[in-house]
């Protein structure tokens, strides 16, 4: 069952301007160390990488049903990548508390995230799914 859906569109040039004006203050307030390492390691796409992660955090907060209010922190949501490149959303702190509260008993929450960019835009979609912890197998039909 779907618990929440969120999307966001970020302007890469806007993020690039914020990085130029506020630098480490902005990076340290919004992005985890792992997210910063990922972005700074992509020399030709630093701003686009930050913009995609910004959009993912906005989309995740919307999927949680809160937006960026009610105690949620930017760093309560973080994007890493699997070896395949697939993005993965991690939640901690208040975001994790909110996710637990919205997950029905007997279910686990799974956060799906997808990111894309096409200069000057970066976009993210987040879907939060509740999966049953265990499925009782149906009896085999008898003939």
mmCIF file of N, CA and C in Angstrom:
data_model
loop_
_atom_site.group_PDB
_atom_site.id
_atom_site.type_symbol
_atom_site.label_atom_id
_atom_site.label_comp_id
_atom_site.label_asym_id
_atom_site.label_seq_id
_atom_site.Cartn_x
_atom_site.Cartn_y
_atom_site.Cartn_z
ATOM 1 N N UNK A 1 0.845 -1.170 0.000
ATOM 2 C CA UNK A 1 0.000 0.000 0.000
ATOM 3 C C UNK A 1 0.891 1.233 0.000
ATOM 4 N N UNK A 2 0.439 2.269 -0.678
ATOM 5 C CA UNK A 2 1.178 3.525 -0.768
ATOM 6 C C UNK A 2 0.820 4.395 0.440
ATOM 7 N N UNK A 3 1.852 4.819 1.164
ATOM 8 C CA UNK A 3 1.651 5.697 2.325
ATOM 9 C C UNK A 3 1.820 7.162 1.971
ATOM 10 N N UNK A 4 2.669 7.446 0.989
ATOM 11 C CA UNK A 4 2.917 8.838 0.624
ATOM 12 C C UNK A 4 3.646 8.953 -0.690
ATOM 13 N N UNK A 5 3.390 10.050 -1.383
ATOM 14 C CA UNK A 5 4.052 10.356 -2.649
ATOM 15 C C UNK A 5 4.487 11.815 -2.585
ATOM 16 N N UNK A 6 5.699 12.081 -3.044
ATOM 17 C CA UNK A 6 6.187 13.451 -3.091
ATOM 18 C C UNK A 6 7.038 13.666 -4.322
ATOM 19 N N UNK A 7 7.038 14.888 -4.812
ATOM 20 C CA UNK A 7 7.879 15.259 -5.946
ATOM 21 C C UNK A 7 8.388 16.672 -5.744
ATOM 22 N N UNK A 8 9.512 16.966 -6.373
ATOM 23 C CA UNK A 8 10.026 18.327 -6.326
ATOM 24 C C UNK A 8 10.877 18.572 -7.557
ATOM 25 N N UNK A 9 10.893 19.812 -7.983
ATOM 26 C CA UNK A 9 11.670 20.269 -9.120
ATOM 27 C C UNK A 9 12.568 21.395 -8.610
ATOM 28 N N UNK A 10 13.880 21.262 -8.814
ATOM 29 C CA UNK A 10 14.825 22.272 -8.349
ATOM 30 C C UNK A 10 15.585 22.837 -9.546
ATOM 31 N N UNK A 11 15.868 24.126 -9.483
ATOM 32 C CA UNK A 11 16.642 24.775 -10.529
ATOM 33 C C UNK A 11 18.128 24.665 -10.175
ATOM 34 N N UNK A 12 18.887 24.007 -11.025
ATOM 35 C CA UNK A 12 20.316 23.773 -10.772
ATOM 36 C C UNK A 12 21.063 25.097 -10.658
ATOM 37 N N UNK A 13 20.738 26.067 -11.500
ATOM 38 C CA UNK A 13 21.420 27.364 -11.449
ATOM 39 C C UNK A 13 21.151 28.082 -10.137
ATOM 40 N N UNK A 14 19.955 27.927 -9.592
ATOM 41 C CA UNK A 14 19.631 28.531 -8.289
ATOM 42 C C UNK A 14 20.489 27.909 -7.201
ATOM 43 N N UNK A 15 20.603 26.573 -7.206
ATOM 44 C CA UNK A 15 21.432 25.885 -6.211
ATOM 45 C C UNK A 15 22.891 26.292 -6.385
ATOM 46 N N UNK A 16 23.342 26.429 -7.623
ATOM 47 C CA UNK A 16 24.713 26.857 -7.892
ATOM 48 C C UNK A 16 24.970 28.247 -7.300
ATOM 49 N N UNK A 17 23.981 29.135 -7.426
ATOM 50 C CA UNK A 17 24.103 30.479 -6.857
ATOM 51 C C UNK A 17 24.143 30.457 -5.342
ATOM 52 N N UNK A 18 23.319 29.626 -4.725
ATOM 53 C CA UNK A 18 23.318 29.506 -3.261
ATOM 54 C C UNK A 18 24.664 28.950 -2.791
ATOM 55 N N UNK A 19 25.202 27.974 -3.513
ATOM 56 C CA UNK A 19 26.519 27.430 -3.167
ATOM 57 C C UNK A 19 27.596 28.509 -3.265
ATOM 58 N N UNK A 20 27.525 29.349 -4.297
ATOM 59 C CA UNK A 20 28.508 30.419 -4.471
ATOM 60 C C UNK A 20 28.399 31.463 -3.359
ATOM 61 N N UNK A 21 27.177 31.786 -2.949
ATOM 62 C CA UNK A 21 26.969 32.811 -1.919
ATOM 63 C C UNK A 21 27.226 32.306 -0.507
ATOM 64 N N UNK A 22 26.784 31.077 -0.216
ATOM 65 C CA UNK A 22 26.806 30.608 1.166
ATOM 66 C C UNK A 22 27.740 29.430 1.421
ATOM 67 N N UNK A 23 28.234 28.797 0.369
ATOM 68 C CA UNK A 23 29.246 27.755 0.471
ATOM 69 C C UNK A 23 29.007 26.715 1.551
ATOM 70 N N UNK A 24 30.011 26.575 2.423
ATOM 71 C CA UNK A 24 29.965 25.530 3.456
ATOM 72 C C UNK A 24 28.784 25.702 4.406
ATOM 73 N N UNK A 25 28.388 26.925 4.681
ATOM 74 C CA UNK A 25 27.252 27.134 5.592
ATOM 75 C C UNK A 25 25.998 26.451 5.054
ATOM 76 N N UNK A 26 25.748 26.604 3.763
ATOM 77 C CA UNK A 26 24.604 25.959 3.114
ATOM 78 C C UNK A 26 24.807 24.449 3.075
ATOM 79 N N UNK A 27 25.968 24.015 2.589
ATOM 80 C CA UNK A 27 26.245 22.572 2.480
ATOM 81 C C UNK A 27 26.086 21.874 3.825
ATOM 82 N N UNK A 28 26.675 22.458 4.868
ATOM 83 C CA UNK A 28 26.658 21.815 6.187
ATOM 84 C C UNK A 28 25.276 21.821 6.833
ATOM 85 N N UNK A 29 24.450 22.787 6.490
ATOM 86 C CA UNK A 29 23.100 22.863 7.057
ATOM 87 C C UNK A 29 22.156 21.862 6.409
ATOM 88 N N UNK A 30 22.350 21.598 5.118
ATOM 89 C CA UNK A 30 21.382 20.826 4.344
ATOM 90 C C UNK A 30 21.835 19.400 4.043
ATOM 91 N N UNK A 31 23.110 19.192 3.811
ATOM 92 C CA UNK A 31 23.583 17.906 3.293
ATOM 93 C C UNK A 31 24.490 17.173 4.281
ATOM 94 N N UNK A 32 24.349 15.862 4.319
ATOM 95 C CA UNK A 32 25.211 15.036 5.166
ATOM 96 C C UNK A 32 26.621 15.005 4.575
ATOM 97 N N UNK A 33 27.566 14.509 5.362
ATOM 98 C CA UNK A 33 28.945 14.403 4.867
ATOM 99 C C UNK A 33 29.018 13.490 3.646
ATOM 100 N N UNK A 34 28.271 12.396 3.665
ATOM 101 C CA UNK A 34 28.281 11.474 2.523
ATOM 102 C C UNK A 34 27.725 12.149 1.270
ATOM 103 N N UNK A 35 26.670 12.931 1.425
ATOM 104 C CA UNK A 35 26.099 13.639 0.271
ATOM 105 C C UNK A 35 27.086 14.673 -0.264
ATOM 106 N N UNK A 36 27.780 15.348 0.634
ATOM 107 C CA UNK A 36 28.773 16.330 0.205
ATOM 108 C C UNK A 36 29.925 15.664 -0.539
ATOM 109 N N UNK A 37 30.393 14.523 -0.030
ATOM 110 C CA UNK A 37 31.485 13.802 -0.711
ATOM 111 C C UNK A 37 31.055 13.406 -2.124
ATOM 112 N N UNK A 38 29.838 12.905 -2.257
ATOM 113 C CA UNK A 38 29.323 12.494 -3.564
ATOM 114 C C UNK A 38 29.308 13.682 -4.523
ATOM 115 N N UNK A 39 28.731 14.792 -4.074
ATOM 116 C CA UNK A 39 28.608 15.971 -4.943
ATOM 117 C C UNK A 39 29.978 16.549 -5.299
ATOM 118 N N UNK A 40 30.836 16.705 -4.308
ATOM 119 C CA UNK A 40 32.143 17.315 -4.546
ATOM 120 C C UNK A 40 33.033 16.417 -5.402
ATOM 121 N N UNK A 41 32.747 15.131 -5.428
ATOM 122 C CA UNK A 41 33.499 14.197 -6.259
ATOM 123 C C UNK A 41 33.068 14.216 -7.718
ATOM 124 N N UNK A 42 31.998 14.913 -8.009
ATOM 125 C CA UNK A 42 31.489 14.980 -9.387
ATOM 126 C C UNK A 42 31.813 16.360 -9.954
ATOM 127 N N UNK A 43 33.064 16.603 -10.235
ATOM 128 C CA UNK A 43 33.577 17.932 -10.595
ATOM 129 C C UNK A 43 32.798 18.630 -11.707
ATOM 130 N N UNK A 44 32.252 17.886 -12.650
ATOM 131 C CA UNK A 44 31.528 18.522 -13.748
ATOM 132 C C UNK A 44 30.042 18.674 -13.443
ATOM 133 N N UNK A 45 29.598 18.137 -12.297
ATOM 134 C CA UNK A 45 28.155 18.165 -11.997
ATOM 135 C C UNK A 45 27.886 18.408 -10.511
ATOM 136 N N UNK A 46 28.699 19.219 -9.878
ATOM 137 C CA UNK A 46 28.536 19.463 -8.441
ATOM 138 C C UNK A 46 27.156 20.047 -8.141
ATOM 139 N N UNK A 47 26.810 21.144 -8.805
ATOM 140 C CA UNK A 47 25.528 21.807 -8.519
ATOM 141 C C UNK A 47 24.355 20.897 -8.867
ATOM 142 N N UNK A 48 24.435 20.151 -9.958
ATOM 143 C CA UNK A 48 23.344 19.249 -10.343
ATOM 144 C C UNK A 48 23.168 18.147 -9.305
ATOM 145 N N UNK A 49 24.269 17.651 -8.762
ATOM 146 C CA UNK A 49 24.194 16.596 -7.749
ATOM 147 C C UNK A 49 23.548 17.136 -6.482
ATOM 148 N N UNK A 50 23.942 18.321 -6.055
ATOM 149 C CA UNK A 50 23.295 18.937 -4.891
ATOM 150 C C UNK A 50 21.818 19.221 -5.171
ATOM 151 N N UNK A 51 21.514 19.712 -6.361
ATOM 152 C CA UNK A 51 20.127 20.048 -6.700
ATOM 153 C C UNK A 51 19.235 18.806 -6.672
ATOM 154 N N UNK A 52 19.735 17.679 -7.171
ATOM 155 C CA UNK A 52 18.941 16.443 -7.135
ATOM 156 C C UNK A 52 18.689 16.014 -5.700
ATOM 157 N N UNK A 53 19.685 16.141 -4.843
ATOM 158 C CA UNK A 53 19.511 15.748 -3.445
ATOM 159 C C UNK A 53 18.596 16.729 -2.711
ATOM 160 N N UNK A 54 18.680 17.998 -3.043
ATOM 161 C CA UNK A 54 17.748 18.995 -2.491
ATOM 162 C C UNK A 54 16.317 18.612 -2.866
ATOM 163 N N UNK A 55 16.101 18.317 -4.147
ATOM 164 C CA UNK A 55 14.770 17.937 -4.623
ATOM 165 C C UNK A 55 14.292 16.660 -3.935
ATOM 166 N N UNK A 56 15.205 15.711 -3.716
ATOM 167 C CA UNK A 56 14.836 14.447 -3.053
ATOM 168 C C UNK A 56 14.393 14.696 -1.617
ATOM 169 N N UNK A 57 15.073 15.593 -0.913
ATOM 170 C CA UNK A 57 14.701 15.901 0.469
ATOM 171 C C UNK A 57 13.330 16.579 0.519
ATOM 172 N N UNK A 58 13.096 17.500 -0.412
ATOM 173 C CA UNK A 58 11.787 18.159 -0.494
ATOM 174 C C UNK A 58 10.701 17.127 -0.801
ATOM 175 N N UNK A 59 10.965 16.257 -1.779
ATOM 176 C CA UNK A 59 9.985 15.238 -2.164
ATOM 177 C C UNK A 59 9.712 14.274 -1.013
ATOM 178 N N UNK A 60 10.752 13.896 -0.291
ATOM 179 C CA UNK A 60 10.584 12.980 0.844
ATOM 180 C C UNK A 60 9.743 13.634 1.942
ATOM 181 N N UNK A 61 10.013 14.892 2.223
ATOM 182 C CA UNK A 61 9.236 15.574 3.265
ATOM 183 C C UNK A 61 7.764 15.660 2.874
ATOM 184 N N UNK A 62 7.492 15.812 1.598
ATOM 185 C CA UNK A 62 6.102 15.834 1.120
ATOM 186 C C UNK A 62 5.470 14.449 1.236
ATOM 187 N N UNK A 63 6.236 13.414 0.888
ATOM 188 C CA UNK A 63 5.717 12.047 0.997
ATOM 189 C C UNK A 63 5.443 11.679 2.452
ATOM 190 N N UNK A 64 6.225 12.256 3.377
ATOM 191 C CA UNK A 64 5.987 12.037 4.804
ATOM 192 C C UNK A 64 4.765 12.818 5.293
ATOM 193 N N UNK A 65 4.253 13.700 4.450
ATOM 194 C CA UNK A 65 3.048 14.444 4.791
ATOM 195 C C UNK A 65 3.282 15.666 5.638
ATOM 196 N N UNK A 66 4.522 16.136 5.677
ATOM 197 C CA UNK A 66 4.825 17.268 6.548
ATOM 198 C C UNK A 66 5.367 18.480 5.815
ATOM 199 N N UNK A 67 6.055 18.257 4.707
ATOM 200 C CA UNK A 67 6.862 19.327 4.163
ATOM 201 C C UNK A 67 7.985 19.566 5.157
ATOM 202 N N UNK A 68 8.717 20.625 4.978
ATOM 203 C CA UNK A 68 9.839 20.892 5.893
ATOM 204 C C UNK A 68 9.362 21.751 7.057
ATOM 205 N N UNK A 69 8.594 21.125 7.912
ATOM 206 C CA UNK A 69 8.094 21.770 9.127
ATOM 207 C C UNK A 69 7.908 20.685 10.175
ATOM 208 N N UNK A 70 7.333 21.014 11.280
ATOM 209 C CA UNK A 70 7.025 20.051 12.343
ATOM 210 C C UNK A 70 8.265 19.343 12.888
ATOM 211 N N UNK A 71 9.421 20.006 12.880
ATOM 212 C CA UNK A 71 10.605 19.425 13.491
ATOM 213 C C UNK A 71 11.518 18.662 12.562
ATOM 214 N N UNK A 72 11.120 18.495 11.308
ATOM 215 C CA UNK A 72 11.973 17.752 10.379
ATOM 216 C C UNK A 72 13.183 18.599 10.000
ATOM 217 N N UNK A 73 14.307 17.952 9.898
ATOM 218 C CA UNK A 73 15.552 18.624 9.553
ATOM 219 C C UNK A 73 16.015 18.145 8.188
ATOM 220 N N UNK A 74 16.701 19.019 7.461
ATOM 221 C CA UNK A 74 17.230 18.637 6.157
ATOM 222 C C UNK A 74 18.066 17.372 6.254
ATOM 223 N N UNK A 75 18.867 17.289 7.298
ATOM 224 C CA UNK A 75 19.779 16.147 7.428
ATOM 225 C C UNK A 75 19.083 14.896 7.952
ATOM 226 N N UNK A 76 17.804 14.995 8.310
ATOM 227 C CA UNK A 76 17.031 13.805 8.691
ATOM 228 C C UNK A 76 16.738 12.936 7.470
ATOM 229 N N UNK A 77 17.009 13.474 6.279
ATOM 230 C CA UNK A 77 16.805 12.748 5.027
ATOM 231 C C UNK A 77 18.108 12.828 4.245
ATOM 232 N N UNK A 78 18.585 11.689 3.762
ATOM 233 C CA UNK A 78 19.854 11.679 3.032
ATOM 234 C C UNK A 78 19.792 10.665 1.899
ATOM 235 N N UNK A 79 20.425 11.020 0.796
ATOM 236 C CA UNK A 79 20.457 10.147 -0.376
ATOM 237 C C UNK A 79 21.868 9.601 -0.539
ATOM 238 N N UNK A 80 21.951 8.279 -0.682
ATOM 239 C CA UNK A 80 23.195 7.633 -1.086
ATOM 240 C C UNK A 80 22.883 6.858 -2.362
ATOM 241 N N UNK A 81 23.890 6.219 -2.904
ATOM 242 C CA UNK A 81 23.689 5.425 -4.113
ATOM 243 C C UNK A 81 24.241 4.024 -3.912
ATOM 244 N N UNK A 82 23.503 3.044 -4.435
ATOM 245 C CA UNK A 82 24.012 1.684 -4.479
ATOM 246 C C UNK A 82 25.137 1.623 -5.510
ATOM 247 N N UNK A 83 25.884 0.552 -5.519
ATOM 248 C CA UNK A 83 26.966 0.402 -6.503
ATOM 249 C C UNK A 83 26.446 0.538 -7.923
ATOM 250 N N UNK A 84 25.195 0.130 -8.140
ATOM 251 C CA UNK A 84 24.573 0.207 -9.467
ATOM 252 C C UNK A 84 24.257 1.650 -9.861
ATOM 253 N N UNK A 85 24.305 2.574 -8.898
ATOM 254 C CA UNK A 85 23.944 3.965 -9.138
ATOM 255 C C UNK A 85 22.552 4.309 -8.646
ATOM 256 N N UNK A 86 21.755 3.288 -8.317
ATOM 257 C CA UNK A 86 20.396 3.521 -7.842
ATOM 258 C C UNK A 86 20.417 4.355 -6.564
ATOM 259 N N UNK A 87 19.650 5.447 -6.529
ATOM 260 C CA UNK A 87 19.596 6.252 -5.309
ATOM 261 C C UNK A 87 18.772 5.557 -4.225
ATOM 262 N N UNK A 88 19.170 5.791 -2.984
ATOM 263 C CA UNK A 88 18.488 5.227 -1.819
ATOM 264 C C UNK A 88 18.289 6.349 -0.810
ATOM 265 N N UNK A 89 17.063 6.489 -0.294
ATOM 266 C CA UNK A 89 16.767 7.502 0.715
ATOM 267 C C UNK A 89 16.872 6.887 2.103
ATOM 268 N N UNK A 90 17.595 7.562 2.988
ATOM 269 C CA UNK A 90 17.723 7.155 4.386
ATOM 270 C C UNK A 90 17.081 8.236 5.245
ATOM 271 N N UNK A 91 16.344 7.828 6.264
ATOM 272 C CA UNK A 91 15.756 8.800 7.180
ATOM 273 C C UNK A 91 16.219 8.512 8.603
ATOM 274 N N UNK A 92 16.437 9.577 9.348
ATOM 275 C CA UNK A 92 16.831 9.490 10.749
ATOM 276 C C UNK A 92 16.037 10.538 11.517
ATOM 277 N N UNK A 93 16.257 10.597 12.817
ATOM 278 C CA UNK A 93 15.646 11.642 13.630
ATOM 279 C C UNK A 93 14.142 11.711 13.489
ATOM 280 N N UNK A 94 13.653 12.952 13.366
ATOM 281 C CA UNK A 94 12.218 13.162 13.313
ATOM 282 C C UNK A 94 11.596 12.522 12.083
ATOM 283 N N UNK A 95 12.302 12.512 10.957
ATOM 284 C CA UNK A 95 11.754 11.903 9.740
ATOM 285 C C UNK A 95 11.528 10.410 9.961
ATOM 286 N N UNK A 96 12.471 9.747 10.641
ATOM 287 C CA UNK A 96 12.304 8.318 10.942
ATOM 288 C C UNK A 96 11.144 8.105 11.903
ATOM 289 N N UNK A 97 11.000 9.002 12.888
ATOM 290 C CA UNK A 97 9.873 8.913 13.827
ATOM 291 C C UNK A 97 8.549 9.057 13.077
ATOM 292 N N UNK A 98 8.483 10.012 12.172
ATOM 293 C CA UNK A 98 7.268 10.232 11.380
ATOM 294 C C UNK A 98 6.959 9.013 10.513
ATOM 295 N N UNK A 99 8.000 8.434 9.910
ATOM 296 C CA UNK A 99 7.809 7.253 9.065
ATOM 297 C C UNK A 99 7.257 6.085 9.883
ATOM 298 N N UNK A 100 7.812 5.880 11.067
ATOM 299 C CA UNK A 100 7.299 4.810 11.950
ATOM 300 C C UNK A 100 5.838 5.059 12.312
ATOM 301 N N UNK A 101 5.504 6.306 12.613
ATOM 302 C CA UNK A 101 4.139 6.642 13.034
ATOM 303 C C UNK A 101 3.122 6.428 11.907
ATOM 304 N N UNK A 102 3.534 6.608 10.684
ATOM 305 C CA UNK A 102 2.588 6.472 9.572
ATOM 306 C C UNK A 102 2.552 5.060 8.988
ATOM 307 N N UNK A 103 3.414 4.177 9.481
ATOM 308 C CA UNK A 103 3.465 2.810 8.973
ATOM 309 C C UNK A 103 2.505 1.929 9.775
ATOM 310 N N UNK A 104 1.565 1.283 9.110
ATOM 311 C CA UNK A 104 0.598 0.435 9.824
ATOM 312 C C UNK A 104 1.287 -0.742 10.524
ATOM 313 N N UNK A 105 0.687 -1.180 11.612
ATOM 314 C CA UNK A 105 1.194 -2.352 12.334
ATOM 315 C C UNK A 105 1.270 -3.535 11.374
ATOM 316 N N UNK A 106 2.295 -4.351 11.543
ATOM 317 C CA UNK A 106 2.461 -5.526 10.705
ATOM 318 C C UNK A 106 3.048 -5.223 9.331
ATOM 319 N N UNK A 107 3.532 -4.001 9.133
ATOM 320 C CA UNK A 107 4.116 -3.587 7.861
ATOM 321 C C UNK A 107 5.495 -2.979 8.084
ATOM 322 N N UNK A 108 6.282 -2.960 7.026
ATOM 323 C CA UNK A 108 7.540 -2.220 7.028
ATOM 324 C C UNK A 108 7.438 -1.153 5.952
ATOM 325 N N UNK A 109 8.059 -0.024 6.200
ATOM 326 C CA UNK A 109 8.043 1.065 5.225
ATOM 327 C C UNK A 109 9.252 0.932 4.309
ATOM 328 N N UNK A 110 9.019 1.130 3.030
ATOM 329 C CA UNK A 110 10.077 1.129 2.026
ATOM 330 C C UNK A 110 9.978 2.445 1.272
ATOM 331 N N UNK A 111 11.096 3.168 1.211
ATOM 332 C CA UNK A 111 11.115 4.447 0.509
ATOM 333 C C UNK A 111 11.762 4.234 -0.858
ATOM 334 N N UNK A 112 11.010 4.562 -1.895
ATOM 335 C CA UNK A 112 11.526 4.503 -3.266
ATOM 336 C C UNK A 112 11.832 5.933 -3.700
ATOM 337 N N UNK A 113 12.984 6.136 -4.321
ATOM 338 C CA UNK A 113 13.354 7.474 -4.789
ATOM 339 C C UNK A 113 13.961 7.358 -6.183
ATOM 340 N N UNK A 114 13.623 8.320 -7.016
ATOM 341 C CA UNK A 114 14.251 8.412 -8.327
ATOM 342 C C UNK A 114 14.637 9.872 -8.560
ATOM 343 N N UNK A 115 15.783 10.059 -9.195
ATOM 344 C CA UNK A 115 16.337 11.390 -9.438
ATOM 345 C C UNK A 115 16.653 11.540 -10.921
ATOM 346 N N UNK A 116 16.529 12.751 -11.410
ATOM 347 C CA UNK A 116 16.933 13.032 -12.784
ATOM 348 C C UNK A 116 17.320 14.498 -12.894
ATOM 349 N N UNK A 117 18.128 14.801 -13.894
ATOM 350 C CA UNK A 117 18.408 16.208 -14.171
ATOM 351 C C UNK A 117 18.606 16.399 -15.663
ATOM 352 N N UNK A 118 18.195 17.563 -16.114
ATOM 353 C CA UNK A 118 18.385 18.015 -17.481
ATOM 354 C C UNK A 118 18.525 19.525 -17.348
ATOM 355 N N UNK A 119 19.760 19.993 -17.403
ATOM 356 C CA UNK A 119 20.050 21.397 -17.109
ATOM 357 C C UNK A 119 19.028 22.317 -17.777
ATOM 358 N N UNK A 120 18.444 23.224 -17.029
ATOM 359 C CA UNK A 120 18.754 23.665 -15.669
ATOM 360 C C UNK A 120 17.888 23.033 -14.573
ATOM 361 N N UNK A 121 17.273 21.893 -14.826
ATOM 362 C CA UNK A 121 16.343 21.330 -13.861
ATOM 363 C C UNK A 121 16.842 20.025 -13.260
ATOM 364 N N UNK A 122 16.518 19.834 -11.988
ATOM 365 C CA UNK A 122 16.747 18.576 -11.276
ATOM 366 C C UNK A 122 15.407 18.193 -10.665
ATOM 367 N N UNK A 123 15.083 16.924 -10.728
ATOM 368 C CA UNK A 123 13.775 16.487 -10.259
ATOM 369 C C UNK A 123 13.908 15.205 -9.451
ATOM 370 N N UNK A 124 13.017 15.064 -8.473
ATOM 371 C CA UNK A 124 12.987 13.852 -7.655
ATOM 372 C C UNK A 124 11.543 13.442 -7.405
ATOM 373 N N UNK A 125 11.340 12.135 -7.344
ATOM 374 C CA UNK A 125 10.070 11.546 -6.940
ATOM 375 C C UNK A 125 10.349 10.589 -5.791
ATOM 376 N N UNK A 126 9.494 10.619 -4.783
ATOM 377 C CA UNK A 126 9.603 9.699 -3.651
ATOM 378 C C UNK A 126 8.239 9.051 -3.442
ATOM 379 N N UNK A 127 8.258 7.746 -3.308
ATOM 380 C CA UNK A 127 7.055 6.979 -2.980
ATOM 381 C C UNK A 127 7.381 6.170 -1.734
ATOM 382 N N UNK A 128 6.526 6.284 -0.721
ATOM 383 C CA UNK A 128 6.690 5.485 0.493
ATOM 384 C C UNK A 128 5.646 4.383 0.451
ATOM 385 N N UNK A 129 6.144 3.156 0.510
ATOM 386 C CA UNK A 129 5.306 1.966 0.427
ATOM 387 C C UNK A 129 5.298 1.246 1.770
ATOM 388 N N UNK A 130 4.164 0.704 2.144
ATOM 389 C CA UNK A 130 4.065 -0.165 3.321
ATOM 390 C C UNK A 130 3.922 -1.594 2.816
ATOM 391 N N UNK A 131 4.881 -2.444 3.183
ATOM 392 C CA UNK A 131 4.846 -3.857 2.788
ATOM 393 C C UNK A 131 4.535 -4.703 4.011
ATOM 394 N N UNK A 132 3.681 -5.702 3.852
ATOM 395 C CA UNK A 132 3.414 -6.607 4.980
ATOM 396 C C UNK A 132 4.717 -7.289 5.420
ATOM 397 N N UNK A 133 4.889 -7.421 6.739
ATOM 398 C CA UNK A 133 6.092 -8.074 7.260
ATOM 399 C C UNK A 133 6.144 -9.544 6.883
ATOM 400 N N UNK A 134 5.013 -10.202 6.926
ATOM 401 C CA UNK A 134 4.997 -11.603 6.518
ATOM 402 C C UNK A 134 3.676 -11.882 5.825
ATOM 403 N N UNK A 135 3.778 -12.613 4.794
ATOM 404 C CA UNK A 135 2.570 -12.979 4.061
ATOM 405 C C UNK A 135 2.235 -14.418 4.396
ATOM 406 N N UNK A 136 1.021 -14.636 4.797
ATOM 407 C CA UNK A 136 0.572 -15.998 5.063
ATOM 408 C C UNK A 136 0.284 -16.647 3.724
ATOM 409 N N UNK A 137 0.981 -17.757 3.414
ATOM 410 C CA UNK A 137 0.740 -18.376 2.118
ATOM 411 C C UNK A 137 -0.694 -18.887 2.022
ATOM 412 N N UNK A 138 -1.248 -18.697 0.867
ATOM 413 C CA UNK A 138 -2.600 -19.213 0.616
ATOM 414 C C UNK A 138 -2.523 -20.725 0.456
ATOM 415 N N UNK A 139 -3.562 -21.418 0.936
ATOM 416 C CA UNK A 139 -3.554 -22.865 0.733
ATOM 417 C C UNK A 139 -3.606 -23.170 -0.763
ATOM 418 N N UNK A 140 -2.914 -24.211 -1.152
ATOM 419 C CA UNK A 140 -2.914 -24.611 -2.557
ATOM 420 C C UNK A 140 -4.306 -25.081 -2.947
ATOM 421 N N UNK A 141 -4.746 -24.704 -4.116
ATOM 422 C CA UNK A 141 -6.060 -25.194 -4.546
ATOM 423 C C UNK A 141 -6.007 -26.711 -4.759
ATOM 424 N N UNK A 142 -7.031 -27.364 -4.343
ATOM 425 C CA UNK A 142 -7.085 -28.826 -4.510
ATOM 426 C C UNK A 142 -8.004 -29.166 -5.656
ATOM 427 N N UNK A 143 -7.613 -30.141 -6.370
ATOM 428 C CA UNK A 143 -8.441 -30.548 -7.513
ATOM 429 C C UNK A 143 -8.968 -31.928 -7.332
#
